Tab-separated table of C-alpha atoms in Angstrom:
chain	number	residue	atom	x	y	z
A	27	GLY	CA	-18.436	1.377	12.216
A	28	GLY	CA	-16.333	4.851	12.821
A	29	ILE	CA	-20.446	6.231	11.807
A	30	SER	CA	-21.338	5.344	14.857
A	31	ILE	CA	-19.755	7.780	17.379
A	32	PRO	CA	-21.931	10.209	16.625
A	33	PHE	CA	-24.582	8.720	17.837
A	34	VAL	CA	-22.728	7.930	21.296
A	35	PHE	CA	-22.424	12.049	22.120
A	36	TYR	CA	-26.783	12.035	21.440
A	37	LYS	CA	-27.064	9.114	23.435
A	38	LEU	CA	-28.639	6.675	20.545
A	39	TYR	CA	-27.630	3.544	21.281
A	40	PHE	CA	-29.434	1.526	19.316
A	41	LEU	CA	-28.389	3.515	15.645
A	42	SER	CA	-24.946	3.632	17.196
A	43	VAL	CA	-25.283	-1.023	17.743
A	44	VAL	CA	-27.058	-0.886	14.519
A	45	SER	CA	-24.635	0.792	12.172
A	46	PHE	CA	-21.431	-0.897	13.934
A	47	VAL	CA	-22.578	-3.856	13.177
A	48	ILE	CA	-23.746	-2.696	9.137
A	49	GLY	CA	-19.543	-1.128	8.709
A	50	LEU	CA	-18.536	-4.194	10.171
A	51	CYS	CA	-20.194	-7.219	8.800
A	52	LEU	CA	-20.314	-5.287	5.174
A	53	PRO	CA	-16.899	-6.073	4.126
A	54	ILE	CA	-16.917	-9.303	5.331
A	55	PHE	CA	-20.545	-9.527	2.670
A	56	ILE	CA	-18.746	-8.580	-0.260
A	57	PHE	CA	-15.813	-11.004	0.877
A	58	ILE	CA	-18.062	-12.937	0.353
A	59	ILE	CA	-19.445	-12.412	-2.364
A	60	TRP	CA	-16.162	-12.283	-4.230
A	61	LYS	CA	-13.912	-14.155	-2.770
A	62	SER	CA	-14.642	-17.778	-5.022
A	63	LYS	CA	-14.014	-16.035	-7.919
A	64	ARG	CA	-11.469	-14.348	-7.573
A	65	ILE	CA	-9.360	-15.915	-4.272
A	66	PRO	CA	-7.506	-18.052	-6.454
A	67	PHE	CA	-6.762	-15.207	-9.554
A	68	THR	CA	-4.650	-13.270	-6.731
A	69	ILE	CA	-2.768	-16.665	-5.820
A	70	VAL	CA	-0.784	-16.550	-9.214
A	71	LEU	CA	-0.362	-13.317	-8.265
A	72	ILE	CA	1.559	-13.839	-4.904
A	73	GLN	CA	3.010	-16.953	-5.508
A	74	THR	CA	4.595	-15.321	-8.938
A	75	ALA	CA	5.701	-12.674	-7.281
A	76	SER	CA	7.235	-14.268	-4.067
A	77	ILE	CA	9.020	-15.812	-7.060
A	78	LEU	CA	10.192	-12.831	-8.061
A	79	LEU	CA	11.534	-11.003	-4.770
A	80	GLU	CA	14.959	-14.353	-5.826
A	81	VAL	CA	15.123	-14.253	-9.337
A	82	MET	CA	15.570	-9.455	-7.842
A	83	PRO	CA	16.358	-10.023	-4.491
A	84	TYR	CA	18.190	-6.533	-4.882
A	85	THR	CA	14.295	-4.510	-4.717
A	86	ILE	CA	14.703	-6.243	-1.167
A	87	LEU	CA	18.120	-3.832	-0.548
A	88	ILE	CA	16.578	-0.940	-1.566
A	89	SER	CA	13.298	-1.721	0.943
A	90	GLY	CA	15.932	-1.935	3.678
A	91	ILE	CA	17.706	0.730	2.483
A	92	GLY	CA	14.630	1.940	3.007
A	93	THR	CA	13.290	0.837	5.702
A	94	LEU	CA	16.950	2.163	7.092
A	95	VAL	CA	16.660	5.808	6.231
A	96	TYR	CA	13.349	5.876	7.752
A	97	LEU	CA	14.219	4.835	10.938
A	98	ALA	CA	17.406	7.685	10.954
A	99	TRP	CA	14.924	10.009	9.939
A	100	TRP	CA	12.541	8.821	12.701
A	101	LEU	CA	14.821	9.910	15.617
A	102	MET	CA	16.367	12.941	13.408
A	103	TRP	CA	12.630	14.450	13.576
A	104	SER	CA	12.329	13.340	17.123
A	105	LEU	CA	15.140	15.073	18.485
A	106	LEU	CA	14.333	17.634	16.084
A	107	SER	CA	10.419	18.065	16.988
A	108	VAL	CA	11.852	18.061	21.275
A	109	MET	CA	14.205	20.957	19.966
A	110	PHE	CA	11.639	23.466	18.568
A	111	LEU	CA	9.439	22.221	20.697
A	112	THR	CA	11.381	23.693	24.233
A	113	PHE	CA	12.259	26.629	22.273
A	114	TYR	CA	9.204	28.195	21.136
A	115	PHE	CA	6.782	26.983	24.165
A	116	ALA	CA	9.232	29.031	26.067
A	117	ILE	CA	8.225	31.699	23.286
A	118	ASP	CA	5.012	31.094	24.905
A	119	SER	CA	2.460	31.830	21.448
A	120	THR	CA	0.251	29.893	21.096
A	121	TRP	CA	0.381	29.904	17.051
A	122	ILE	CA	3.440	29.471	16.905
A	123	ILE	CA	3.627	26.534	18.398
A	124	TYR	CA	0.515	24.740	16.607
A	125	SER	CA	1.609	26.160	13.218
A	126	SER	CA	5.446	24.443	13.863
A	127	MET	CA	3.188	20.894	15.524
A	128	LEU	CA	1.797	21.339	12.207
A	129	ILE	CA	4.984	21.270	9.623
A	130	LEU	CA	6.125	18.491	11.701
A	131	MET	CA	3.682	16.390	11.354
A	132	ILE	CA	3.442	17.485	7.656
A	133	SER	CA	7.503	17.144	7.212
A	134	PHE	CA	7.016	13.565	8.851
A	135	ILE	CA	4.499	11.448	7.149
A	136	TRP	CA	5.487	13.741	3.536
A	137	THR	CA	9.381	12.037	4.171
A	138	GLY	CA	7.576	8.359	4.900
A	139	GLN	CA	5.662	8.162	1.950
A	140	VAL	CA	8.499	9.385	0.357
A	141	ILE	CA	10.892	6.568	0.602
A	142	LYS	CA	7.827	4.152	0.722
A	143	ASN	CA	6.835	5.614	-3.275
A	144	ILE	CA	9.883	5.153	-3.815
A	145	VAL	CA	11.001	1.213	-2.431
A	146	HIS	CA	6.765	0.720	-4.077
A	147	SER	CA	8.682	2.350	-7.781
A	148	THR	CA	11.890	1.045	-7.460
A	149	THR	CA	10.599	-2.260	-7.104
A	150	SER	CA	7.177	-1.476	-10.467
A	151	GLY	CA	10.185	-0.306	-12.995
A	152	THR	CA	12.010	-4.082	-11.540
A	153	VAL	CA	9.233	-5.871	-12.208
A	154	ALA	CA	7.866	-3.877	-15.392
A	155	VAL	CA	11.714	-4.207	-16.839
A	156	TRP	CA	10.817	-8.615	-16.698
A	157	TYR	CA	7.597	-8.598	-18.052
A	158	PHE	CA	8.616	-6.618	-21.524
A	159	LEU	CA	11.939	-7.074	-21.657
A	160	GLN	CA	11.666	-11.309	-21.273
A	161	GLY	CA	12.891	-12.826	-24.237
A	162	ALA	CA	14.456	-9.860	-25.573
A	163	PRO	CA	18.442	-9.672	-26.644
A	164	ALA	CA	21.100	-9.037	-24.381
A	165	SER	CA	21.903	-6.356	-25.321
A	166	ASP	CA	18.737	-4.533	-24.919
A	167	TYR	CA	18.372	-5.771	-21.573
A	168	PRO	CA	19.799	-3.702	-17.940
A	169	LYS	CA	22.724	-5.051	-17.098
A	170	TYR	CA	21.492	-3.799	-13.296
A	171	PRO	CA	17.679	-3.138	-14.143
A	172	THR	CA	16.766	-2.883	-9.895
A	173	PHE	CA	19.249	0.680	-9.581
A	174	ASP	CA	18.439	1.641	-12.814
A	175	ALA	CA	15.155	1.935	-11.355
A	176	PHE	CA	15.957	3.261	-8.553
A	177	ARG	CA	17.695	6.301	-10.212
A	178	ARG	CA	14.507	6.770	-12.295
A	179	ALA	CA	12.713	7.231	-9.327
A	180	CYS	CA	14.578	9.569	-7.803
A	181	THR	CA	15.485	11.847	-10.272
A	182	PHE	CA	12.789	11.561	-13.059
A	183	SER	CA	9.897	10.408	-11.138
A	184	PHE	CA	11.655	11.978	-8.065
A	185	GLY	CA	8.674	14.882	-9.117
A	186	SER	CA	5.394	12.733	-8.965
A	187	ILE	CA	6.271	11.602	-5.775
A	188	CYS	CA	6.814	13.999	-4.191
A	189	LEU	CA	3.626	16.103	-5.270
A	190	GLY	CA	1.777	12.612	-4.679
A	191	SER	CA	2.862	11.601	-0.841
A	192	LEU	CA	2.222	15.601	-0.027
A	193	ILE	CA	-1.053	15.240	-1.125
A	194	ILE	CA	-1.231	11.948	1.201
A	195	SER	CA	0.436	13.128	3.948
A	196	ILE	CA	-1.347	16.536	4.015
A	197	LEU	CA	-5.123	14.702	3.752
A	198	VAL	CA	-3.609	11.511	6.566
A	199	THR	CA	-3.283	15.591	8.196
A	200	ILE	CA	-6.165	16.369	8.452
A	201	HIS	CA	-7.922	13.878	9.511
A	202	LEU	CA	-5.335	12.796	12.226
A	203	ILE	CA	-5.657	16.597	14.338
A	204	LEU	CA	-9.612	16.067	13.191
A	205	LYS	CA	-9.549	12.565	15.250
A	206	LEU	CA	-7.948	14.622	17.808
A	207	PHE	CA	-9.718	16.532	18.183
A	208	THR	CA	-13.072	14.150	18.382
A	209	ILE	CA	-10.738	12.189	21.395
A	210	LYS	CA	-9.879	15.619	23.847
A	211	SER	CA	-11.995	18.682	22.706
A	212	ALA	CA	-13.619	19.798	25.778
A	213	LYS	CA	-15.743	21.913	23.833
A	214	SER	CA	-19.096	21.277	23.161
A	215	CYS	CA	-20.701	17.830	21.543
A	216	LYS	CA	-22.349	19.187	18.711
A	217	PHE	CA	-18.336	20.069	17.712
A	218	LYS	CA	-17.068	17.065	18.836
A	219	PHE	CA	-19.777	15.327	16.282
A	220	PHE	CA	-18.414	17.853	13.411
A	221	CYS	CA	-15.392	16.615	14.000
A	222	CYS	CA	-15.696	13.013	14.090
A	223	ILE	CA	-17.654	12.939	11.155
A	224	GLY	CA	-15.296	15.153	9.079
A	225	SER	CA	-12.969	13.197	10.314
A	226	PHE	CA	-14.573	9.783	8.924
A	227	PHE	CA	-15.172	11.735	5.542
A	228	THR	CA	-11.247	12.795	5.449
A	229	ASN	CA	-10.192	8.946	5.532
A	230	LEU	CA	-12.169	8.103	3.419
A	231	ILE	CA	-10.830	10.304	1.202
A	232	THR	CA	-7.989	9.611	2.706
A	233	LYS	CA	-7.800	6.374	1.719
A	234	THR	CA	-8.818	6.773	-2.214
A	235	THR	CA	-6.695	9.252	-2.491
A	236	LYS	CA	-3.389	6.377	-1.171
A	237	TYR	CA	-5.250	3.640	-3.919
A	238	VAL	CA	-5.433	5.667	-6.302
A	239	HIS	CA	-1.954	6.955	-5.317
A	240	LYS	CA	-0.078	2.902	-5.601
A	241	TYR	CA	-1.929	2.553	-9.078
A	242	CYS	CA	-0.620	6.185	-10.536
A	243	PHE	CA	3.363	5.729	-9.067
A	244	THR	CA	2.789	1.839	-10.321
A	245	GLN	CA	2.461	3.410	-13.944
A	246	ILE	CA	4.658	5.576	-13.779
A	247	ALA	CA	7.316	3.474	-12.483
A	248	ILE	CA	5.738	1.077	-15.780
A	249	TYR	CA	5.935	4.010	-18.149
A	250	GLY	CA	7.540	7.179	-16.924
A	251	LYS	CA	4.611	9.515	-17.641
A	252	SER	CA	3.916	12.550	-16.565
A	253	TYR	CA	2.058	12.732	-12.927
A	254	GLY	CA	-0.950	13.985	-14.512
A	255	SER	CA	-0.798	11.324	-17.484
A	256	SER	CA	-0.479	8.680	-14.447
A	257	LEU	CA	-4.163	9.829	-12.860
A	258	LYS	CA	-5.775	9.411	-16.019
A	259	ASP	CA	-4.810	6.259	-16.459
A	260	THR	CA	-5.348	5.734	-13.643
A	261	HIS	CA	-8.715	6.735	-14.205
A	262	ASN	CA	-9.576	4.879	-17.164
A	263	LEU	CA	-7.993	1.630	-15.678
A	264	MET	CA	-10.533	1.698	-12.234
A	265	LYS	CA	-13.315	2.758	-14.260
A	266	TYR	CA	-12.639	-0.926	-16.594
A	267	ASN	CA	-11.466	-3.235	-13.570
A	268	GLY	CA	-12.058	-0.977	-10.101
A	269	LEU	CA	-13.818	-3.917	-8.867
A	270	ASP	CA	-11.425	-6.533	-9.860
A	271	ALA	CA	-8.631	-4.482	-8.577
A	272	VAL	CA	-9.932	-4.179	-4.972
A	273	ALA	CA	-11.063	-7.482	-4.272
A	274	ASN	CA	-7.144	-8.282	-5.528
A	275	ASP	CA	-5.025	-5.341	-3.674
A	276	SER	CA	-7.867	-6.291	-0.209
A	277	LEU	CA	-6.331	-9.931	-0.231
A	278	VAL	CA	-3.241	-9.274	-0.603
A	279	LEU	CA	-3.359	-6.995	2.590
A	280	ILE	CA	-5.005	-9.407	4.531
A	281	VAL	CA	-1.148	-11.454	3.995
A	282	ILE	CA	0.304	-7.870	4.263
A	283	PHE	CA	-0.999	-6.558	7.350
A	284	CYS	CA	-0.835	-10.038	8.582
A	285	CYS	CA	2.820	-10.588	8.589
A	286	CYS	CA	3.300	-7.100	9.677
A	287	ALA	CA	0.696	-7.185	12.504
A	288	SER	CA	3.308	-10.125	13.680
A	289	VAL	CA	6.210	-9.031	13.243
A	290	SER	CA	5.567	-6.154	15.243
A	291	ILE	CA	3.177	-8.394	18.105
A	292	LEU	CA	7.247	-9.625	18.383
A	293	ASN	CA	8.789	-6.591	18.541
A	294	GLY	CA	6.655	-5.130	21.128
A	295	ALA	CA	7.703	-8.046	23.644
A	296	VAL	CA	10.826	-8.033	22.577
A	297	GLY	CA	10.188	-3.699	24.027
A	298	ALA	CA	9.097	-5.177	27.210
A	299	LEU	CA	11.228	-7.339	27.773
A	300	ILE	CA	14.233	-5.357	27.878
A	301	ALA	CA	12.770	-2.458	29.612
A	302	TYR	CA	11.863	-5.357	32.415
A	303	LEU	CA	15.413	-6.974	32.674
A	304	ILE	CA	17.199	-4.284	33.066
A	305	GLY	CA	14.226	-3.097	35.672
A	306	LEU	CA	12.352	0.502	34.989
A	307	ASP	CA	8.909	0.105	35.713
A	308	GLY	CA	5.303	-0.683	34.815
A	309	GLN	CA	5.090	2.523	32.452
A	310	PHE	CA	8.744	2.668	30.773
A	311	ILE	CA	7.676	-0.834	30.066
A	312	ILE	CA	4.659	0.226	28.614
A	313	ASN	CA	6.737	2.318	26.002
A	314	TYR	CA	9.081	0.411	25.511
A	315	ALA	CA	6.243	-2.021	24.458
A	316	ALA	CA	4.087	0.060	22.024
A	317	SER	CA	7.430	0.873	20.330
A	318	GLY	CA	8.891	-1.286	19.233
A	319	PHE	CA	5.119	-2.404	18.105
A	320	LEU	CA	5.221	0.540	16.109
A	321	ILE	CA	9.038	0.812	14.787
A	322	GLY	CA	8.462	-2.992	13.833
A	323	TYR	CA	5.491	-2.748	12.312
A	324	LEU	CA	6.442	0.538	9.994
A	325	GLY	CA	9.782	-1.295	9.215
A	326	THR	CA	7.546	-4.630	7.989
A	327	SER	CA	5.026	-2.467	6.204
A	328	ILE	CA	8.256	-1.066	3.894
A	329	GLN	CA	9.024	-3.952	3.150
A	330	LEU	CA	7.020	-5.833	2.402
A	331	GLU	CA	5.910	-2.461	0.402
A	332	VAL	CA	7.944	-4.598	-2.432
A	333	LEU	CA	5.584	-8.080	-2.788
A	334	ASN	CA	2.230	-5.221	-2.620
A	335	ALA	CA	4.471	-3.540	-5.115
A	336	ILE	CA	5.486	-6.796	-7.269
A	337	VAL	CA	0.853	-7.871	-7.641
A	338	THR	CA	0.210	-4.583	-8.200
A	339	THR	CA	2.465	-3.803	-11.332
A	340	LEU	CA	1.622	-7.868	-12.798
A	341	PHE	CA	-2.482	-5.899	-12.973
A	342	VAL	CA	-1.693	-3.497	-14.189
A	343	CYS	CA	0.679	-4.446	-15.973
A	344	LEU	CA	-1.558	-7.415	-17.311
A	345	CYS	CA	-4.561	-4.707	-18.313
A	346	GLU	CA	-2.727	-2.516	-20.073
A	347	ASP	CA	-0.769	-4.781	-21.525
A	348	PRO	CA	-2.045	-7.878	-21.962
A	349	LYS	CA	-0.345	-9.901	-25.468
A	350	VAL	CA	3.151	-9.496	-23.544
A	351	LEU	CA	2.135	-11.760	-20.866
A	352	MET	CA	0.756	-14.016	-23.591
A	353	GLU	CA	3.712	-14.396	-25.373
A	354	ASN	CA	6.564	-14.094	-23.171
A	355	PHE	CA	5.188	-16.257	-20.546
A	356	PRO	CA	1.623	-18.095	-22.562
A	357	ALA	CA	1.474	-21.094	-19.512
A	358	LEU	CA	0.984	-18.801	-16.730
A	359	PHE	CA	-1.267	-16.398	-18.966
A	360	SER	CA	-3.258	-18.962	-19.310
A	361	THR	CA	-2.910	-20.124	-15.168
A	362	LEU	CA	-4.451	-16.871	-14.941
A	363	GLN	CA	-7.215	-16.858	-17.671
A	364	ASN	CA	-8.239	-20.307	-15.258
A	365	ALA	CA	-7.989	-19.147	-12.112
A	366	TYR	CA	-10.457	-15.890	-13.081
A	367	HIS	CA	-13.412	-17.511	-15.201
A	368	TYR	CA	-15.020	-14.108	-15.864
A	369	ASN	CA	-14.226	-11.463	-18.843
A	370	VAL	CA	-13.507	-8.979	-15.975
A	371	ILE	CA	-9.699	-8.129	-16.793
A	372	ASN	CA	-10.743	-7.363	-20.281
A	373	ILE	CA	-8.671	-9.942	-22.225
A	374	LYS	CA	-10.832	-12.590	-23.840
A	375	ASP	CA	-11.019	-9.780	-26.239
A	376	VAL	CA	-6.717	-11.033	-27.163
A	377	LEU	CA	-7.046	-14.410	-27.823
A	378	SER	CA	-7.557	-15.113	-30.208
A	379	ASP	CA	-4.693	-13.079	-31.735
A	380	ILE	CA	-2.287	-14.852	-30.208
A	381	ASP	CA	-1.655	-19.076	-29.674
A	382	LEU	CA	-1.375	-20.265	-26.376
A	383	ASP	CA	0.416	-23.870	-27.978
A	384	THR	CA	3.254	-22.430	-27.071
A	385	GLU	CA	6.081	-24.436	-25.671
A	386	ASP	CA	6.799	-24.020	-22.758
A	387	ASN	CA	10.118	-22.996	-20.510
A	388	ASP	CA	11.955	-24.338	-17.762
A	389	ASN	CA	11.278	-20.586	-16.765
A	390	LYS	CA	10.469	-20.370	-12.711
A	391	ILE	CA	7.249	-19.040	-13.372
A	392	GLN	CA	6.281	-21.390	-16.217
A	393	GLN	CA	6.213	-23.447	-12.754
A	394	ILE	CA	3.813	-21.737	-11.311
A	395	ALA	CA	0.911	-22.005	-14.003
A	396	ILE	CA	2.525	-25.720	-14.639
A	397	ASN	CA	1.554	-25.931	-11.382
A	398	SER	CA	-0.971	-24.870	-10.576
A	399	ASP	CA	-2.552	-26.116	-13.410
A	400	SER	CA	-2.397	-29.868	-11.479
A	401	ASP	CA	-3.907	-28.554	-8.097
A	402	ASN	CA	-7.737	-27.299	-10.078
A	403	SER	CA	-6.886	-31.609	-11.578
A	404	ASN	CA	-6.645	-32.526	-8.196
A	405	ASP	CA	-9.083	-30.385	-6.824
A	406	GLU	CA	-12.136	-31.562	-9.348
């Protein structure tokens, strides 16, 4: 839909409407094609993730700490930005002002990305312990797997997280600058046109980079790989299972977006109500509502990064090491296999090596599979 904007500048309204309709309908059409065979698979992963949130409560604690750190950084960054810009505006040097604003913008986005990815890596490392060490002797199972994963994310994997987050932050900053030029620039339509095209492609590159790095950080947290090795293995994962990863993440992100939107709208309403009750005028009410909406959305997105990380980790582990799931959780694996009837995650090749007729245990994860099987039979 964004590509329709340049046509408006040249008053090509018909082409603008056509491109907008295509941009709007194409994702819906693709979603309809995929949903029949992928929604049950994603539902089982989300059910499993919700149970794991109960089994691993400290991941929620880490997420809450990350949210508080991010809000504290936001407040400190806002105060420092006002101080720096006030000082540099007094100097009246344009290039110093612009370069300072650029550095401040990158630092703000970079820090937020680092916090979010530390939460993601901590959760992924915790889920990996559950996935690979289930049924192992007590001496092999770490006493505090969440804090061990957090320590690894802040030490051994910290450089990789910072590097990947920096790349994302630079791309996001470039996209925001081009978008700002497109909206606010007083130059010619031709300049706005090229800025709009650049904004479109940088947005596409940014989203792709974010998506790839999510799996890259998951690989780092699970296997302790280097940044380069994780990128290479993520490429191989996308090569064979990319469409399934995209479809699965799209469905999960819809759930996360709905939760974030609901909380942010409620938070914005509370902010507007507070401004009204203390007697502020209309403009301040709007500012309070917008600030509450933004803080609520960003804070909730960090909190729900735990759910996103669990689902992503389960998908990566299932693609990379399906035998482990079949051995430790045969009923869950069987349910995932039945929920997704097509051989797109390359797990049928190893079915002949392992007997799935293992006796079920009383684990809560196994109960998901039993309940899902009964639901499927009732639907039939």
